[in-house]
mmCIF file of C-alpha atoms in Angstrom:
data_model
loop_
_atom_site.group_PDB
_atom_site.id
_atom_site.type_symbol
_atom_site.label_atom_id
_atom_site.label_comp_id
_atom_site.label_asym_id
_atom_site.label_seq_id
_atom_site.Cartn_x
_atom_site.Cartn_y
_atom_site.Cartn_z
ATOM 1 C CA UNK K 12 34.794 86.211 19.251
ATOM 2 C CA UNK K 13 38.419 87.044 18.584
ATOM 3 C CA UNK K 14 40.278 83.896 17.535
ATOM 4 C CA UNK K 15 37.124 81.913 16.785
ATOM 5 C CA UNK K 16 36.776 79.996 13.512
ATOM 6 C CA UNK K 17 35.564 82.180 10.663
ATOM 7 C CA UNK K 18 31.807 81.940 10.191
ATOM 8 C CA UNK K 19 30.805 80.700 6.738
ATOM 9 C CA UNK K 20 27.752 81.700 4.709
ATOM 10 C CA UNK K 21 27.209 80.278 1.215
ATOM 11 C CA UNK K 22 24.164 81.283 -0.834
ATOM 12 C CA UNK K 23 22.817 81.321 -4.369
ATOM 13 C CA UNK K 24 23.015 84.436 -6.522
ATOM 14 C CA UNK K 25 19.822 86.097 -5.231
ATOM 15 C CA UNK K 26 19.965 89.258 -3.110
ATOM 16 C CA UNK K 27 19.446 88.650 0.608
ATOM 17 C CA UNK K 28 20.219 89.890 4.109
ATOM 18 C CA UNK K 29 22.259 87.941 6.674
ATOM 19 C CA UNK K 30 21.608 88.603 10.376
ATOM 20 C CA UNK K 31 24.323 87.735 12.896
ATOM 21 C CA UNK K 32 23.972 88.144 16.669
ATOM 22 C CA UNK K 33 26.775 90.179 18.205
ATOM 23 C CA UNK K 34 27.524 92.051 21.421
ATOM 24 C CA UNK K 35 26.690 95.679 20.618
ATOM 25 C CA UNK K 36 29.385 98.127 21.727
ATOM 26 C CA UNK K 37 27.578 101.006 20.020
ATOM 27 C CA UNK K 38 29.649 103.599 18.226
ATOM 28 C CA UNK K 39 32.727 101.374 18.252
ATOM 29 C CA UNK K 40 31.357 99.281 15.362
ATOM 30 C CA UNK K 41 33.778 98.979 12.434
ATOM 31 C CA UNK K 42 33.177 96.827 9.372
ATOM 32 C CA UNK K 43 35.607 96.213 6.523
ATOM 33 C CA UNK K 44 34.897 93.964 3.586
ATOM 34 C CA UNK K 45 33.103 93.714 0.297
ATOM 35 C CA UNK K 46 31.797 96.344 -2.076
ATOM 36 C CA UNK K 47 28.774 94.126 -2.832
ATOM 37 C CA UNK K 48 27.788 93.801 0.842
ATOM 38 C CA UNK K 49 26.386 96.550 3.069
ATOM 39 C CA UNK K 50 26.478 96.066 6.832
ATOM 40 C CA UNK K 51 24.720 97.774 9.723
ATOM 41 C CA UNK K 52 24.033 97.044 13.387
ATOM 42 C CA UNK K 53 20.639 97.008 15.093
ATOM 43 C CA UNK K 54 20.374 96.217 18.805
ATOM 44 C CA UNK K 55 22.618 93.142 19.110
ATOM 45 C CA UNK K 56 22.467 92.010 15.488
ATOM 46 C CA UNK K 57 24.680 92.802 12.512
ATOM 47 C CA UNK K 58 22.708 92.828 9.273
ATOM 48 C CA UNK K 59 24.661 92.219 6.079
ATOM 49 C CA UNK K 60 22.797 93.008 2.871
ATOM 50 C CA UNK K 61 24.096 91.167 -0.187
ATOM 51 C CA UNK K 62 23.272 92.475 -3.646
ATOM 52 C CA UNK K 63 22.270 90.102 -6.456
ATOM 53 C CA UNK K 64 25.247 88.351 -8.017
ATOM 54 C CA UNK K 65 25.163 89.282 -11.706
ATOM 55 C CA UNK K 66 28.843 88.610 -12.418
ATOM 56 C CA UNK K 67 28.301 85.271 -14.184
ATOM 57 C CA UNK K 68 30.641 83.533 -11.756
ATOM 58 C CA UNK K 69 30.929 82.661 -8.071
ATOM 59 C CA UNK K 70 32.029 85.510 -5.844
ATOM 60 C CA UNK K 71 33.292 85.347 -2.288
ATOM 61 C CA UNK K 72 35.180 87.321 0.289
ATOM 62 C CA UNK K 73 35.835 88.082 3.928
ATOM 63 C CA UNK K 74 33.976 90.630 6.027
ATOM 64 C CA UNK K 75 35.809 91.665 9.202
ATOM 65 C CA UNK K 76 34.024 93.541 11.931
ATOM 66 C CA UNK K 77 35.061 95.002 15.274
ATOM 67 C CA UNK K 78 32.689 96.073 18.002
ATOM 68 C CA UNK K 79 34.378 97.231 21.192
ATOM 69 C CA UNK K 80 37.008 94.640 22.166
ATOM 70 C CA UNK K 81 35.565 91.961 19.896
ATOM 71 C CA UNK K 82 36.799 91.138 16.389
ATOM 72 C CA UNK K 83 35.515 88.441 14.066
ATOM 73 C CA UNK K 84 35.487 87.444 10.393
ATOM 74 C CA UNK K 85 32.705 86.207 8.137
ATOM 75 C CA UNK K 86 33.271 84.316 4.903
ATOM 76 C CA UNK K 87 30.478 85.075 2.426
ATOM 77 C CA UNK K 88 30.004 83.325 -0.902
ATOM 78 C CA UNK K 89 27.366 83.659 -3.617
ATOM 79 C CA UNK K 90 27.145 81.131 -6.418
ATOM 80 C CA UNK K 91 25.138 78.333 -7.975
ATOM 81 C CA UNK K 92 25.350 75.625 -10.617
ATOM 82 C CA UNK K 93 25.050 77.971 -13.581
ATOM 83 C CA UNK K 94 28.232 79.718 -12.426
ATOM 84 C CA UNK K 95 30.165 76.426 -12.709
ATOM 85 C CA UNK K 96 28.900 74.458 -15.721
ATOM 86 C CA UNK K 97 29.788 74.911 -19.392
ATOM 87 C CA UNK K 98 33.240 76.155 -18.545
ATOM 88 C CA UNK K 99 36.604 74.660 -19.498
ATOM 89 C CA UNK K 100 39.146 73.914 -16.777
ATOM 90 C CA UNK K 101 42.598 72.539 -16.157
ATOM 91 C CA UNK K 102 42.307 69.531 -13.842
ATOM 92 C CA UNK K 103 45.636 68.584 -12.361
ATOM 93 C CA UNK K 104 48.052 68.269 -9.505
ATOM 94 C CA UNK K 105 51.301 66.446 -8.824
ATOM 95 C CA UNK K 106 51.116 63.341 -11.029
ATOM 96 C CA UNK K 107 52.609 60.572 -8.896
ATOM 97 C CA UNK K 108 52.514 58.177 -11.844
ATOM 98 C CA UNK K 109 55.377 60.155 -13.391
ATOM 99 C CA UNK K 110 57.792 59.656 -10.500
ATOM 100 C CA UNK K 111 61.054 57.965 -11.477
ATOM 101 C CA UNK K 112 64.324 57.325 -9.661
ATOM 102 C CA UNK K 113 65.565 60.611 -11.119
ATOM 103 C CA UNK K 114 62.689 62.741 -9.802
ATOM 104 C CA UNK K 115 64.090 65.301 -7.378
ATOM 105 C CA UNK K 116 61.005 67.318 -6.373
ATOM 106 C CA UNK K 117 57.258 67.405 -6.895
ATOM 107 C CA UNK K 118 57.366 70.355 -9.286
ATOM 108 C CA UNK K 119 58.902 68.077 -11.918
ATOM 109 C CA UNK K 120 55.764 65.948 -12.028
ATOM 110 C CA UNK K 121 53.172 68.717 -11.971
ATOM 111 C CA UNK K 122 50.660 68.060 -14.768
ATOM 112 C CA UNK K 123 47.196 69.057 -15.946
ATOM 113 C CA UNK K 124 44.470 67.733 -18.247
ATOM 114 C CA UNK K 125 41.893 69.812 -20.089
ATOM 115 C CA UNK K 126 38.312 69.172 -18.929
ATOM 116 C CA UNK K 127 34.851 70.706 -19.080
ATOM 117 C CA UNK K 128 32.160 70.682 -16.402
ATOM 118 C CA UNK K 129 28.833 69.938 -18.064
ATOM 119 C CA UNK K 130 25.333 68.826 -17.102
ATOM 120 C CA UNK K 131 23.678 66.004 -19.054
ATOM 121 C CA UNK K 132 20.139 64.926 -18.165
ATOM 122 C CA UNK K 133 20.504 66.335 -14.676
ATOM 123 C CA UNK K 134 23.884 64.659 -14.040
ATOM 124 C CA UNK K 135 26.931 66.856 -13.525
ATOM 125 C CA UNK K 136 29.981 65.494 -15.365
ATOM 126 C CA UNK K 137 33.662 66.272 -15.749
ATOM 127 C CA UNK K 138 34.250 65.728 -19.471
ATOM 128 C CA UNK K 139 37.722 64.995 -20.874
ATOM 129 C CA UNK K 140 37.501 66.117 -24.537
ATOM 130 C CA UNK K 141 40.920 64.789 -25.568
ATOM 131 C CA UNK K 142 39.997 61.275 -24.403
ATOM 132 C CA UNK K 143 36.198 61.301 -24.585
ATOM 133 C CA UNK K 144 35.990 60.296 -20.906
ATOM 134 C CA UNK K 145 33.300 61.374 -18.451
ATOM 135 C CA UNK K 146 33.572 61.443 -14.668
ATOM 136 C CA UNK K 147 30.313 61.914 -12.703
ATOM 137 C CA UNK K 148 30.290 64.339 -9.798
ATOM 138 C CA UNK K 149 27.598 65.167 -7.258
ATOM 139 C CA UNK K 150 27.139 68.868 -6.529
ATOM 140 C CA UNK K 151 25.491 70.313 -3.435
ATOM 141 C CA UNK K 152 24.381 73.756 -4.593
ATOM 142 C CA UNK K 153 23.768 74.824 -1.022
ATOM 143 C CA UNK K 154 27.482 74.642 -0.202
ATOM 144 C CA UNK K 155 29.008 74.562 -3.714
ATOM 145 C CA UNK K 156 30.632 71.353 -2.527
ATOM 146 C CA UNK K 157 30.965 68.228 -4.642
ATOM 147 C CA UNK K 158 31.862 64.556 -4.344
ATOM 148 C CA UNK K 159 33.669 62.228 -6.762
ATOM 149 C CA UNK K 160 33.515 58.478 -6.176
ATOM 150 C CA UNK K 161 36.015 55.737 -6.872
ATOM 151 C CA UNK K 162 34.859 53.015 -9.229
ATOM 152 C CA UNK K 163 33.308 55.248 -11.878
ATOM 153 C CA UNK K 164 33.783 53.802 -15.392
ATOM 154 C CA UNK K 165 34.959 56.848 -17.346
ATOM 155 C CA UNK K 166 35.570 55.457 -20.824
ATOM 156 C CA UNK K 167 38.109 53.605 -22.934
ATOM 157 C CA UNK K 168 41.801 53.968 -23.695
ATOM 158 C CA UNK K 169 43.228 52.802 -27.031
ATOM 159 C CA UNK K 170 39.814 51.257 -27.774
ATOM 160 C CA UNK K 171 40.633 48.353 -25.485
ATOM 161 C CA UNK K 172 41.427 49.371 -21.912
ATOM 162 C CA UNK K 173 38.840 50.567 -19.422
ATOM 163 C CA UNK K 174 39.504 53.742 -17.406
ATOM 164 C CA UNK K 175 38.102 53.802 -13.860
ATOM 165 C CA UNK K 176 38.332 56.570 -11.255
ATOM 166 C CA UNK K 177 40.326 55.859 -8.109
ATOM 167 C CA UNK K 178 40.722 57.675 -4.794
ATOM 168 C CA UNK K 179 44.125 57.299 -3.145
ATOM 169 C CA UNK K 180 45.779 58.101 0.161
ATOM 170 C CA UNK K 181 49.338 58.950 -0.876
ATOM 171 C CA UNK K 182 50.599 57.668 2.463
ATOM 172 C CA UNK K 183 49.431 54.150 1.585
ATOM 173 C CA UNK K 184 50.420 54.107 -2.090
ATOM 174 C CA UNK K 185 53.749 52.324 -1.658
ATOM 175 C CA UNK K 186 52.317 49.636 0.635
ATOM 176 C CA UNK K 187 49.410 48.925 -1.708
ATOM 177 C CA UNK K 188 51.761 48.751 -4.713
ATOM 178 C CA UNK K 189 54.140 46.310 -3.054
ATOM 179 C CA UNK K 190 51.232 44.041 -2.199
ATOM 180 C CA UNK K 191 49.575 44.230 -5.655
ATOM 181 C CA UNK K 192 46.522 45.926 -4.167
ATOM 182 C CA UNK K 193 46.346 49.072 -6.280
ATOM 183 C CA UNK K 194 43.126 47.869 -7.886
ATOM 184 C CA UNK K 195 41.345 48.471 -4.565
ATOM 185 C CA UNK K 196 41.789 52.241 -4.963
ATOM 186 C CA UNK K 197 39.379 52.028 -7.922
ATOM 187 C CA UNK K 198 36.980 49.419 -6.569
ATOM 188 C CA UNK K 199 33.400 50.714 -6.253
ATOM 189 C CA UNK K 200 32.899 48.285 -3.382
ATOM 190 C CA UNK K 201 35.619 50.036 -1.375
ATOM 191 C CA UNK K 202 33.284 53.080 -1.275
ATOM 192 C CA UNK K 203 36.089 55.634 -1.456
ATOM 193 C CA UNK K 204 35.413 59.255 -2.400
ATOM 194 C CA UNK K 205 37.022 62.673 -2.527
ATOM 195 C CA UNK K 206 35.228 65.957 -1.863
ATOM 196 C CA UNK K 207 35.792 69.510 -2.950
ATOM 197 C CA UNK K 208 34.291 72.964 -3.271
ATOM 198 C CA UNK K 209 34.031 75.549 -6.025
ATOM 199 C CA UNK K 210 35.049 79.163 -5.530
ATOM 200 C CA UNK K 211 36.353 82.078 -7.557
ATOM 201 C CA UNK K 212 39.889 83.470 -7.642
ATOM 202 C CA UNK K 213 40.071 87.231 -8.135
ATOM 203 C CA UNK K 214 43.799 86.884 -8.746
ATOM 204 C CA UNK K 215 43.296 84.439 -11.607
ATOM 205 C CA UNK K 216 39.922 85.853 -12.721
ATOM 206 C CA UNK K 217 38.767 82.247 -12.861
ATOM 207 C CA UNK K 218 36.512 79.686 -11.218
ATOM 208 C CA UNK K 219 38.512 77.262 -9.080
ATOM 209 C CA UNK K 220 37.942 74.006 -7.227
ATOM 210 C CA UNK K 221 39.969 72.351 -4.494
ATOM 211 C CA UNK K 222 39.685 68.686 -3.454
ATOM 212 C CA UNK K 223 40.559 66.717 -0.347
ATOM 213 C CA UNK K 224 39.464 64.165 2.213
ATOM 214 C CA UNK K 225 35.907 64.099 3.521
ATOM 215 C CA UNK K 226 36.386 61.832 6.580
ATOM 216 C CA UNK K 227 34.178 59.084 5.119
ATOM 217 C CA UNK K 228 36.988 56.834 3.862
ATOM 218 C CA UNK K 229 38.368 55.289 7.033
ATOM 219 C CA UNK K 230 36.298 52.075 6.992
ATOM 220 C CA UNK K 231 38.387 50.450 4.260
ATOM 221 C CA UNK K 232 41.758 51.039 5.897
ATOM 222 C CA UNK K 233 40.510 49.907 9.305
ATOM 223 C CA UNK K 234 39.600 46.572 7.698
ATOM 224 C CA UNK K 235 42.835 46.228 5.751
ATOM 225 C CA UNK K 236 45.115 47.036 8.677
ATOM 226 C CA UNK K 237 42.922 45.518 11.403
ATOM 227 C CA UNK K 238 43.634 48.731 13.291
ATOM 228 C CA UNK K 239 40.510 50.499 14.620
ATOM 229 C CA UNK K 240 42.443 53.774 14.864
ATOM 230 C CA UNK K 241 43.696 53.766 11.243
ATOM 231 C CA UNK K 242 42.706 56.696 9.031
ATOM 232 C CA UNK K 243 42.551 57.152 5.265
ATOM 233 C CA UNK K 244 43.276 60.623 3.890
ATOM 234 C CA UNK K 245 41.860 60.899 0.357
ATOM 235 C CA UNK K 246 44.375 63.313 -1.152
ATOM 236 C CA UNK K 247 44.883 61.893 -4.655
ATOM 237 C CA UNK K 248 42.543 61.498 -7.647
ATOM 238 C CA UNK K 249 43.616 58.771 -10.066
ATOM 239 C CA UNK K 250 42.577 57.278 -13.387
ATOM 240 C CA UNK K 251 43.166 53.534 -13.320
ATOM 241 C CA UNK K 252 43.491 51.150 -16.275
ATOM 242 C CA UNK K 253 41.892 47.681 -16.501
ATOM 243 C CA UNK K 254 41.731 45.210 -19.385
ATOM 244 C CA UNK K 255 38.093 44.390 -18.687
ATOM 245 C CA UNK K 256 35.064 46.152 -17.258
ATOM 246 C CA UNK K 257 35.616 44.282 -13.989
ATOM 247 C CA UNK K 258 37.775 45.984 -11.349
ATOM 248 C CA UNK K 259 39.898 43.105 -10.055
ATOM 249 C CA UNK K 260 43.472 42.316 -9.166
ATOM 250 C CA UNK K 261 43.923 40.298 -12.367
ATOM 251 C CA UNK K 262 42.443 42.926 -14.689
ATOM 252 C CA UNK K 263 44.452 45.833 -13.262
ATOM 253 C CA UNK K 264 47.027 47.227 -15.728
ATOM 254 C CA UNK K 265 48.268 50.506 -14.235
ATOM 255 C CA UNK K 266 47.350 54.192 -14.077
ATOM 256 C CA UNK K 267 47.066 57.024 -16.578
ATOM 257 C CA UNK K 268 47.448 59.728 -13.926
ATOM 258 C CA UNK K 269 47.565 60.053 -10.123
ATOM 259 C CA UNK K 270 46.950 63.686 -9.196
ATOM 260 C CA UNK K 271 48.150 64.393 -5.651
ATOM 261 C CA UNK K 272 46.541 67.572 -4.255
ATOM 262 C CA UNK K 273 44.063 67.755 -7.155
ATOM 263 C CA UNK K 274 42.412 71.004 -8.208
ATOM 264 C CA UNK K 275 40.577 72.582 -11.130
ATOM 265 C CA UNK K 276 41.273 76.029 -12.554
ATOM 266 C CA UNK K 277 39.059 77.615 -15.193
ATOM 267 C CA UNK K 278 40.911 78.295 -18.431
ATOM 268 C CA UNK K 279 40.856 82.031 -19.091
ATOM 269 C CA UNK K 280 43.340 84.391 -20.807
ATOM 270 C CA UNK K 281 44.841 85.198 -17.409
ATOM 271 C CA UNK K 282 45.101 81.555 -16.275
ATOM 272 C CA UNK K 283 47.256 80.538 -19.240
ATOM 273 C CA UNK K 284 49.028 77.204 -18.825
ATOM 274 C CA UNK K 285 52.328 78.835 -17.910
ATOM 275 C CA UNK K 286 50.865 80.219 -14.679
ATOM 276 C CA UNK K 287 49.036 77.075 -13.604
ATOM 277 C CA UNK K 288 52.001 75.567 -11.735
ATOM 278 C CA UNK K 289 52.297 78.641 -9.514
ATOM 279 C CA UNK K 290 48.572 78.443 -8.782
ATOM 280 C CA UNK K 291 48.648 74.703 -8.150
ATOM 281 C CA UNK K 292 51.534 74.931 -5.706
ATOM 282 C CA UNK K 293 49.462 77.211 -3.487
ATOM 283 C CA UNK K 294 46.087 75.620 -4.249
ATOM 284 C CA UNK K 295 45.736 73.968 -0.865
ATOM 285 C CA UNK K 296 47.197 76.749 1.248
ATOM 286 C CA UNK K 297 44.015 78.838 1.549
ATOM 287 C CA UNK K 298 43.818 80.298 5.041
ATOM 288 C CA UNK K 299 40.051 79.912 5.178
ATOM 289 C CA UNK K 300 38.391 76.507 4.856
ATOM 290 C CA UNK K 301 35.207 77.253 2.959
ATOM 291 C CA UNK K 302 33.342 74.015 3.567
ATOM 292 C CA UNK K 303 32.957 72.240 6.882
ATOM 293 C CA UNK K 304 33.518 68.782 5.392
ATOM 294 C CA UNK K 305 36.772 69.792 3.696
ATOM 295 C CA UNK K 306 39.856 70.461 5.782
ATOM 296 C CA UNK K 307 43.134 71.722 4.445
ATOM 297 C CA UNK K 308 44.774 68.906 2.487
ATOM 298 C CA UNK K 309 47.662 67.484 4.496
ATOM 299 C CA UNK K 310 50.166 64.764 3.690
ATOM 300 C CA UNK K 311 49.887 62.311 6.589
ATOM 301 C CA UNK K 312 52.099 59.248 6.234
ATOM 302 C CA UNK K 313 50.667 56.175 7.935
ATOM 303 C CA UNK K 314 52.261 53.603 10.242
ATOM 304 C CA UNK K 315 50.139 50.600 9.278
ATOM 305 C CA UNK K 316 52.076 48.463 6.747
ATOM 306 C CA UNK K 317 49.968 45.818 5.039
ATOM 307 C CA UNK K 318 50.803 42.165 5.582
ATOM 308 C CA UNK K 319 50.119 41.207 1.969
ATOM 309 C CA UNK K 320 46.907 39.383 2.855
ATOM 310 C CA UNK K 321 43.497 40.916 3.194
ATOM 311 C CA UNK K 322 41.187 39.953 6.035
ATOM 312 C CA UNK K 323 38.883 37.254 4.673
ATOM 313 C CA UNK K 324 35.707 39.356 4.834
ATOM 314 C CA UNK K 325 37.018 42.260 2.779
ATOM 315 C CA UNK K 326 38.917 39.838 0.539
ATOM 316 C CA UNK K 327 35.724 38.107 -0.544
ATOM 317 C CA UNK K 328 34.203 41.452 -1.471
ATOM 318 C CA UNK K 329 37.085 42.909 -3.427
ATOM 319 C CA UNK K 330 38.869 39.962 -5.061
#
């Protein structure tokens, strides 16, 4: 048990008991953890009783137990959709669109936008009140995980330009730009997506969300590079600008924002804007990965430069 990956249990807000098989070393049992979880051992099973979550937000924590020579950790989370929606957040990250020749470090381009998570006719949306944009998201209440797709038409800019969501691998950004292929990041036919999970930060007293790759994006880059071993790490959420409702090379105009290492942080008195940079810098350094599909976000530069021409099959689809 010692050294194994932390077990993860994510539930809704109802009270329940978790049963975990364990080697019983009798009186040597020691459990340290949460004040809303009671633990006991029976035969070779640890029973963890969770009280009903009445906090109005997600709650989570680590339970560590030792029995004889064995030590292990359990990540426990209680939360559901009502703990997430109708709250205002900062959505942000390191905005790569702001990089200039004078940029010395990433902190200089850290930026956020004010958003709200809302539900409209059963569809969960990220709403941008300052721009009147909406970005659909798919929530799995069983894991508190969510997905955001590229190619979502979010709204208009200056009453003329169309804003479309894009999912970017920072390691490929330069190569795509040099080859005038940035429009592909926002193409719905590229089937790119980014995943994340909601949690709660006791330090910030706020609901939080981290985003990163979900391992479903490699097909596009394998086609573009003609390299079966190529990988695409979705680590950047972007808002792309087009002069028509068609996502094409000719209609592409640029980007409004490119958030590398994107996150959301609920706006509360304690999470005032001045403290958001400190939070964002550590947003992807959590020691516990709370969702199996989401690994720690890592910057992985690629070694597959594009030739400037797309393979004919993918070219017919995207151009």
